[in-house]
Amino acid sequence: MSDFCQFSLPYSDPGDVAEWVRQGRDHLYVVRPLRLPSSDGSLRSIWLHGKIGRLLLIWLSTQVVRAKHNSSDPVITLPKSEAQFKRELGLRDTGGQTNIANFRRHLQALAGYSMTVSEQHNSGDQHNLSVENSMLIDKADYSWKASGSDTTAQIQLNPATWQRMKTASIPLDAEIIEVLSTKGKGQEIDIYAWLSRTVFGLRHDPQAEITITWEQLERQFGAQYSRADNFRQFFKQAFEHVAVFWPGGLHFEWVPRTGLRLMHSRPSVHPKSK
């Protein structure tokens, strides 16, 4: 979904905190986790994060887009086994109780994901504020065996989210996602998804270009870095690795002391005609 291309999930588990904040160029994103009781009765936060979290969101959007054109039933049935589900996500099924438990925690986190998106502009004495509270899933029913061999699961998407996934999703290349997901915790997937949306927005004007400052890039992608120069080194390396796979070549340049300039390029995937 286009919203997910504008900010990044946590790369690692943020722990027992109430919210996680990301700032894009124009919007502020506040993400909240699922809260479940621990064995001692205390509540703990279950976060959607890392590579698995991103692949789950991509998979979910894909199922909605692939649904029948006239379908209004926002219910998605998950694959019948965890092994099959991991294959569809492009994950290697390494087995073991730790990996099974980790995968199930991500499914739990998916069910409880919520987000607030706000946008504000000030111009003279005019103040404009727009706030949207977004629920991903209205209802989830999971059932699995202790062996991890079989899963029965259905999720009912929020109708507004279903409609936005149906009409406002950005096409991504499955082979590029597979390559980028083999390393890291999802940083390059984030960059690719963000690039896909940004380049898609420039597609109508061959002279179109946009400059993104280092400060904007760091707010969106660099929260885990304590030093700006460390972030810039990482981002340049990761960005140029993503650019290698861009069909037809990605047109961009690094602007000294400023940031990144993106020029008109062909989209990563051409959307199919309606």
mmCIF file of C-alpha atoms in Angstrom:
data_model
loop_
_atom_site.group_PDB
_atom_site.id
_atom_site.type_symbol
_atom_site.label_atom_id
_atom_site.label_comp_id
_atom_site.label_asym_id
_atom_site.label_seq_id
_atom_site.Cartn_x
_atom_site.Cartn_y
_atom_site.Cartn_z
ATOM 1 C CA MET A 1 0.000 0.000 0.000
ATOM 2 C CA SER A 2 1.243 3.474 -0.835
ATOM 3 C CA ASP A 3 1.252 4.516 2.848
ATOM 4 C CA PHE A 4 3.736 1.764 3.711
ATOM 5 C CA CYS A 5 6.121 3.066 1.022
ATOM 6 C CA GLN A 6 6.428 6.449 2.763
ATOM 7 C CA PHE A 7 7.903 5.318 6.079
ATOM 8 C CA SER A 8 9.736 2.337 7.530
ATOM 9 C CA LEU A 9 8.846 -0.130 10.250
ATOM 10 C CA PRO A 10 11.328 -0.729 13.078
ATOM 11 C CA TYR A 11 14.330 -2.735 11.901
ATOM 12 C CA SER A 12 14.505 -4.561 15.235
ATOM 13 C CA ASP A 13 12.071 -5.119 18.098
ATOM 14 C CA PRO A 14 11.603 -1.751 19.901
ATOM 15 C CA GLY A 15 10.731 -3.609 23.115
ATOM 16 C CA ASP A 16 7.991 -2.780 25.566
ATOM 17 C CA VAL A 17 7.166 0.741 24.388
ATOM 18 C CA ALA A 18 3.748 2.175 23.543
ATOM 19 C CA GLU A 19 4.489 3.682 20.117
ATOM 20 C CA TRP A 20 7.084 4.095 17.380
ATOM 21 C CA VAL A 21 7.389 7.334 15.410
ATOM 22 C CA ARG A 22 8.618 8.016 11.880
ATOM 23 C CA GLN A 23 8.615 11.304 9.973
ATOM 24 C CA GLY A 24 8.365 11.454 6.185
ATOM 25 C CA ARG A 25 8.684 14.540 4.014
ATOM 26 C CA ASP A 26 5.161 15.793 4.776
ATOM 27 C CA HIS A 27 3.660 13.357 7.264
ATOM 28 C CA LEU A 28 4.190 12.074 10.787
ATOM 29 C CA TYR A 29 3.547 8.352 11.337
ATOM 30 C CA VAL A 30 2.861 6.962 14.798
ATOM 31 C CA VAL A 31 2.709 3.151 14.875
ATOM 32 C CA ARG A 32 1.306 1.177 17.826
ATOM 33 C CA PRO A 33 1.804 -2.520 18.650
ATOM 34 C CA LEU A 34 -0.459 -5.323 19.769
ATOM 35 C CA ARG A 35 -0.531 -5.728 23.558
ATOM 36 C CA LEU A 36 -0.774 -9.270 24.978
ATOM 37 C CA PRO A 37 -0.340 -10.664 28.514
ATOM 38 C CA SER A 38 2.926 -12.361 29.465
ATOM 39 C CA SER A 39 3.142 -15.520 31.570
ATOM 40 C CA ASP A 40 3.320 -13.364 34.713
ATOM 41 C CA GLY A 41 0.197 -11.432 33.738
ATOM 42 C CA SER A 42 1.937 -8.220 32.728
ATOM 43 C CA LEU A 43 1.252 -6.746 29.300
ATOM 44 C CA ARG A 44 3.924 -6.824 26.606
ATOM 45 C CA SER A 45 4.173 -5.151 23.210
ATOM 46 C CA ILE A 46 4.222 -7.361 20.105
ATOM 47 C CA TRP A 47 5.827 -5.446 17.250
ATOM 48 C CA LEU A 48 5.760 -5.863 13.505
ATOM 49 C CA HIS A 49 9.388 -5.280 12.552
ATOM 50 C CA GLY A 50 12.362 -6.335 10.473
ATOM 51 C CA LYS A 51 12.370 -8.240 7.227
ATOM 52 C CA ILE A 52 9.427 -10.505 8.137
ATOM 53 C CA GLY A 53 7.199 -7.549 9.005
ATOM 54 C CA ARG A 54 7.852 -5.912 5.652
ATOM 55 C CA LEU A 55 7.307 -9.114 3.665
ATOM 56 C CA LEU A 56 4.003 -9.706 5.468
ATOM 57 C CA LEU A 57 2.740 -6.235 4.516
ATOM 58 C CA ILE A 58 3.806 -6.745 0.893
ATOM 59 C CA TRP A 59 2.122 -10.169 0.828
ATOM 60 C CA LEU A 60 -1.077 -8.754 2.304
ATOM 61 C CA SER A 61 -1.279 -5.918 -0.229
ATOM 62 C CA THR A 62 -0.639 -8.416 -3.023
ATOM 63 C CA GLN A 63 -3.530 -10.643 -1.951
ATOM 64 C CA VAL A 64 -5.896 -7.669 -1.978
ATOM 65 C CA VAL A 65 -4.781 -6.489 -5.413
ATOM 66 C CA ARG A 66 -5.117 -10.042 -6.764
ATOM 67 C CA ALA A 67 -8.652 -10.443 -5.400
ATOM 68 C CA LYS A 68 -11.499 -10.405 -7.894
ATOM 69 C CA HIS A 69 -12.162 -6.924 -9.207
ATOM 70 C CA ASN A 70 -15.711 -6.819 -7.842
ATOM 71 C CA SER A 71 -14.891 -8.466 -4.523
ATOM 72 C CA SER A 72 -16.037 -6.486 -1.486
ATOM 73 C CA ASP A 73 -15.286 -9.213 1.079
ATOM 74 C CA PRO A 74 -12.172 -8.065 2.962
ATOM 75 C CA VAL A 75 -11.335 -11.558 4.286
ATOM 76 C CA ILE A 76 -8.031 -13.229 3.428
ATOM 77 C CA THR A 77 -7.235 -16.849 4.225
ATOM 78 C CA LEU A 78 -3.619 -17.559 5.095
ATOM 79 C CA PRO A 79 -1.761 -20.578 3.639
ATOM 80 C CA LYS A 80 -2.547 -23.888 5.366
ATOM 81 C CA SER A 81 0.957 -24.444 6.704
ATOM 82 C CA GLU A 82 3.623 -22.165 8.059
ATOM 83 C CA ALA A 83 6.148 -23.745 5.696
ATOM 84 C CA GLN A 84 3.982 -22.857 2.694
ATOM 85 C CA PHE A 85 3.435 -19.341 4.021
ATOM 86 C CA LYS A 86 7.174 -18.793 4.413
ATOM 87 C CA ARG A 87 7.741 -19.993 0.858
ATOM 88 C CA GLU A 88 5.198 -17.466 -0.420
ATOM 89 C CA LEU A 89 6.986 -14.745 1.531
ATOM 90 C CA GLY A 90 10.339 -15.809 0.091
ATOM 91 C CA LEU A 91 11.680 -16.925 3.493
ATOM 92 C CA ARG A 92 13.755 -20.025 4.043
ATOM 93 C CA ASP A 93 12.017 -22.430 6.433
ATOM 94 C CA THR A 94 14.861 -23.273 8.799
ATOM 95 C CA GLY A 95 12.568 -24.932 11.346
ATOM 96 C CA GLY A 96 13.221 -25.011 15.066
ATOM 97 C CA GLN A 97 11.012 -23.791 17.886
ATOM 98 C CA THR A 98 12.712 -20.383 18.022
ATOM 99 C CA ASN A 99 12.015 -19.641 14.373
ATOM 100 C CA ILE A 100 8.444 -20.927 14.638
ATOM 101 C CA ALA A 101 7.767 -18.760 17.685
ATOM 102 C CA ASN A 102 9.313 -15.722 16.003
ATOM 103 C CA PHE A 103 7.157 -16.165 12.894
ATOM 104 C CA ARG A 104 4.002 -16.524 15.000
ATOM 105 C CA ARG A 105 4.844 -13.358 16.935
ATOM 106 C CA HIS A 106 4.937 -11.485 13.638
ATOM 107 C CA LEU A 107 1.523 -12.878 12.695
ATOM 108 C CA GLN A 108 0.212 -11.712 16.060
ATOM 109 C CA ALA A 109 1.769 -8.301 15.529
ATOM 110 C CA LEU A 110 0.172 -8.045 12.092
ATOM 111 C CA ALA A 111 -3.251 -8.548 13.677
ATOM 112 C CA GLY A 112 -2.776 -5.691 16.132
ATOM 113 C CA TYR A 113 -1.041 -3.152 13.905
ATOM 114 C CA SER A 114 -2.465 0.379 14.000
ATOM 115 C CA MET A 115 -1.175 3.737 12.842
ATOM 116 C CA THR A 116 -1.964 7.448 13.093
ATOM 117 C CA VAL A 117 -0.930 9.628 10.159
ATOM 118 C CA SER A 118 -0.903 13.402 10.618
ATOM 119 C CA GLU A 119 -0.071 16.263 8.294
ATOM 120 C CA GLN A 120 0.075 19.930 9.185
ATOM 121 C CA HIS A 121 0.863 23.110 7.284
ATOM 122 C CA ASN A 122 1.229 26.662 8.533
ATOM 123 C CA SER A 123 0.926 29.617 6.198
ATOM 124 C CA GLY A 124 0.596 33.037 7.761
ATOM 125 C CA ASP A 125 -2.380 32.926 10.092
ATOM 126 C CA GLN A 126 -3.708 29.764 8.405
ATOM 127 C CA HIS A 127 -3.118 26.460 10.204
ATOM 128 C CA ASN A 128 -4.149 23.202 8.556
ATOM 129 C CA LEU A 129 -4.120 19.854 10.341
ATOM 130 C CA SER A 130 -5.147 16.488 8.940
ATOM 131 C CA VAL A 131 -5.188 13.352 11.121
ATOM 132 C CA GLU A 132 -6.142 9.827 10.112
ATOM 133 C CA ASN A 133 -6.302 6.808 12.435
ATOM 134 C CA SER A 134 -5.743 3.632 10.471
ATOM 135 C CA MET A 135 -6.474 0.063 11.549
ATOM 136 C CA LEU A 136 -4.986 -2.651 9.376
ATOM 137 C CA ILE A 137 -7.126 -5.596 10.498
ATOM 138 C CA ASP A 138 -10.588 -5.633 12.072
ATOM 139 C CA LYS A 139 -10.526 -9.299 13.108
ATOM 140 C CA ALA A 140 -8.026 -12.170 13.079
ATOM 141 C CA ASP A 141 -8.548 -15.837 13.918
ATOM 142 C CA TYR A 142 -5.415 -17.974 14.225
ATOM 143 C CA SER A 143 -5.155 -21.636 15.100
ATOM 144 C CA TRP A 144 -1.993 -23.738 14.851
ATOM 145 C CA LYS A 145 -0.676 -27.072 16.089
ATOM 146 C CA ALA A 146 2.262 -27.340 18.460
ATOM 147 C CA SER A 147 4.277 -29.050 15.721
ATOM 148 C CA GLY A 148 3.962 -25.982 13.556
ATOM 149 C CA SER A 149 2.867 -28.119 10.608
ATOM 150 C CA ASP A 150 -0.666 -26.802 10.129
ATOM 151 C CA THR A 151 -2.261 -23.412 10.447
ATOM 152 C CA THR A 152 -5.854 -22.294 10.164
ATOM 153 C CA ALA A 153 -6.037 -18.560 9.876
ATOM 154 C CA GLN A 154 -8.253 -15.868 8.448
ATOM 155 C CA ILE A 155 -7.877 -12.145 8.717
ATOM 156 C CA GLN A 156 -10.569 -9.583 8.035
ATOM 157 C CA LEU A 157 -9.097 -6.314 6.857
ATOM 158 C CA ASN A 158 -10.497 -2.966 7.829
ATOM 159 C CA PRO A 159 -12.773 -1.919 4.895
ATOM 160 C CA ALA A 160 -11.004 1.423 4.426
ATOM 161 C CA THR A 161 -7.615 -0.315 4.388
ATOM 162 C CA TRP A 162 -8.910 -2.917 1.946
ATOM 163 C CA GLN A 163 -10.083 -0.186 -0.418
ATOM 164 C CA ARG A 164 -6.816 1.732 -0.198
ATOM 165 C CA MET A 165 -4.804 -1.417 -0.891
ATOM 166 C CA LYS A 166 -7.086 -2.128 -3.828
ATOM 167 C CA THR A 167 -6.820 1.306 -5.406
ATOM 168 C CA ALA A 168 -3.628 2.922 -4.075
ATOM 169 C CA SER A 169 -0.949 0.269 -4.031
ATOM 170 C CA ILE A 170 2.427 0.723 -5.694
ATOM 171 C CA PRO A 171 3.582 -2.189 -7.913
ATOM 172 C CA LEU A 172 6.854 -3.821 -6.803
ATOM 173 C CA ASP A 173 9.017 -6.360 -8.604
ATOM 174 C CA ALA A 174 8.919 -9.739 -6.838
ATOM 175 C CA GLU A 175 12.401 -10.727 -8.028
ATOM 176 C CA ILE A 176 13.936 -7.474 -6.767
ATOM 177 C CA ILE A 177 12.194 -7.915 -3.392
ATOM 178 C CA GLU A 178 13.546 -11.474 -3.182
ATOM 179 C CA VAL A 179 17.116 -10.325 -3.835
ATOM 180 C CA LEU A 180 16.926 -7.384 -1.411
ATOM 181 C CA SER A 181 15.385 -9.488 1.359
ATOM 182 C CA THR A 182 18.378 -11.842 1.505
ATOM 183 C CA LYS A 183 20.415 -9.358 3.559
ATOM 184 C CA GLY A 184 19.833 -6.921 6.393
ATOM 185 C CA LYS A 185 16.662 -6.300 8.344
ATOM 186 C CA GLY A 186 14.644 -4.673 5.607
ATOM 187 C CA GLN A 187 16.531 -1.411 5.023
ATOM 188 C CA GLU A 188 16.952 -2.013 1.293
ATOM 189 C CA ILE A 189 13.329 -3.160 0.969
ATOM 190 C CA ASP A 190 12.324 0.189 2.502
ATOM 191 C CA ILE A 191 14.477 2.129 0.069
ATOM 192 C CA TYR A 192 13.144 0.174 -2.898
ATOM 193 C CA ALA A 193 9.495 0.637 -1.865
ATOM 194 C CA TRP A 194 10.030 4.347 -1.189
ATOM 195 C CA LEU A 195 11.835 4.782 -4.505
ATOM 196 C CA SER A 196 9.065 2.945 -6.347
ATOM 197 C CA ARG A 197 6.458 5.335 -4.989
ATOM 198 C CA THR A 198 8.586 8.456 -5.565
ATOM 199 C CA VAL A 199 9.578 7.537 -9.126
ATOM 200 C CA PHE A 200 5.977 6.534 -9.869
ATOM 201 C CA GLY A 201 4.929 10.057 -8.855
ATOM 202 C CA LEU A 202 7.352 11.579 -11.393
ATOM 203 C CA ARG A 203 6.283 9.390 -14.285
ATOM 204 C CA HIS A 204 4.116 11.902 -16.217
ATOM 205 C CA ASP A 205 6.753 14.610 -16.736
ATOM 206 C CA PRO A 206 10.087 13.721 -18.408
ATOM 207 C CA GLN A 207 11.613 16.901 -16.911
ATOM 208 C CA ALA A 208 10.358 16.195 -13.396
ATOM 209 C CA GLU A 209 12.834 15.923 -10.540
ATOM 210 C CA ILE A 210 12.815 16.118 -6.764
ATOM 211 C CA THR A 211 15.527 16.875 -4.186
ATOM 212 C CA ILE A 212 15.418 15.177 -0.777
ATOM 213 C CA THR A 213 17.716 16.600 1.889
ATOM 214 C CA TRP A 214 19.931 14.530 4.170
ATOM 215 C CA GLU A 215 17.836 15.729 7.104
ATOM 216 C CA GLN A 216 14.657 14.390 5.508
ATOM 217 C CA LEU A 217 16.307 11.093 4.616
ATOM 218 C CA GLU A 218 17.687 10.679 8.130
ATOM 219 C CA ARG A 219 14.305 11.321 9.757
ATOM 220 C CA GLN A 220 12.780 8.645 7.556
ATOM 221 C CA PHE A 221 15.515 6.006 7.399
ATOM 222 C CA GLY A 222 18.162 6.755 9.998
ATOM 223 C CA ALA A 223 16.696 6.613 13.497
ATOM 224 C CA GLN A 224 19.073 3.828 14.566
ATOM 225 C CA TYR A 225 22.216 5.833 13.756
ATOM 226 C CA SER A 226 23.784 8.054 16.419
ATOM 227 C CA ARG A 227 25.985 9.913 13.913
ATOM 228 C CA ALA A 228 24.810 11.606 10.727
ATOM 229 C CA ASP A 229 27.955 10.642 8.806
ATOM 230 C CA ASN A 230 27.426 6.961 9.648
ATOM 231 C CA PHE A 231 23.874 7.157 8.323
ATOM 232 C CA ARG A 232 24.953 8.866 5.120
ATOM 233 C CA GLN A 233 27.582 6.236 4.445
ATOM 234 C CA PHE A 234 25.047 3.450 5.019
ATOM 235 C CA PHE A 235 22.329 5.110 2.957
ATOM 236 C CA LYS A 236 24.548 5.788 -0.041
ATOM 237 C CA GLN A 237 25.756 2.190 -0.094
ATOM 238 C CA ALA A 238 22.267 0.710 0.314
ATOM 239 C CA PHE A 239 20.685 3.120 -2.187
ATOM 240 C CA GLU A 240 23.261 2.394 -4.874
ATOM 241 C CA HIS A 241 22.806 -1.337 -4.329
ATOM 242 C CA VAL A 242 19.058 -0.926 -4.942
ATOM 243 C CA ALA A 243 19.748 1.256 -8.009
ATOM 244 C CA VAL A 244 21.755 -1.577 -9.605
ATOM 245 C CA PHE A 245 18.533 -3.573 -10.035
ATOM 246 C CA TRP A 246 16.388 -0.707 -11.364
ATOM 247 C CA PRO A 247 14.999 -1.587 -14.826
ATOM 248 C CA GLY A 248 16.331 0.784 -17.469
ATOM 249 C CA GLY A 249 18.577 2.496 -14.939
ATOM 250 C CA LEU A 250 17.704 4.874 -12.118
ATOM 251 C CA HIS A 251 18.437 8.531 -12.817
ATOM 252 C CA PHE A 252 19.776 10.267 -9.714
ATOM 253 C CA GLU A 253 22.679 12.293 -8.362
ATOM 254 C CA TRP A 254 24.146 13.107 -4.976
ATOM 255 C CA VAL A 255 24.028 16.841 -4.312
ATOM 256 C CA PRO A 256 27.068 17.914 -2.229
ATOM 257 C CA ARG A 257 26.129 18.906 1.324
ATOM 258 C CA THR A 258 22.430 18.733 0.409
ATOM 259 C CA GLY A 259 21.223 15.211 -0.244
ATOM 260 C CA LEU A 260 19.730 13.241 -3.122
ATOM 261 C CA ARG A 261 18.203 14.419 -6.394
ATOM 262 C CA LEU A 262 15.894 12.028 -8.242
ATOM 263 C CA MET A 263 15.109 12.598 -11.895
ATOM 264 C CA HIS A 264 12.472 11.095 -14.153
ATOM 265 C CA SER A 265 13.037 7.338 -14.563
ATOM 266 C CA ARG A 266 10.881 4.509 -15.785
ATOM 267 C CA PRO A 267 8.833 2.909 -12.992
ATOM 268 C CA SER A 268 10.214 -0.253 -11.446
ATOM 269 C CA VAL A 269 7.050 -2.035 -12.594
ATOM 270 C CA HIS A 270 4.559 -0.701 -15.111
ATOM 271 C CA PRO A 271 1.061 -0.974 -13.601
ATOM 272 C CA LYS A 272 -1.382 -3.108 -15.517
ATOM 273 C CA SER A 273 -4.240 -1.398 -17.317
ATOM 274 C CA LYS A 274 -7.496 -1.362 -15.410
#
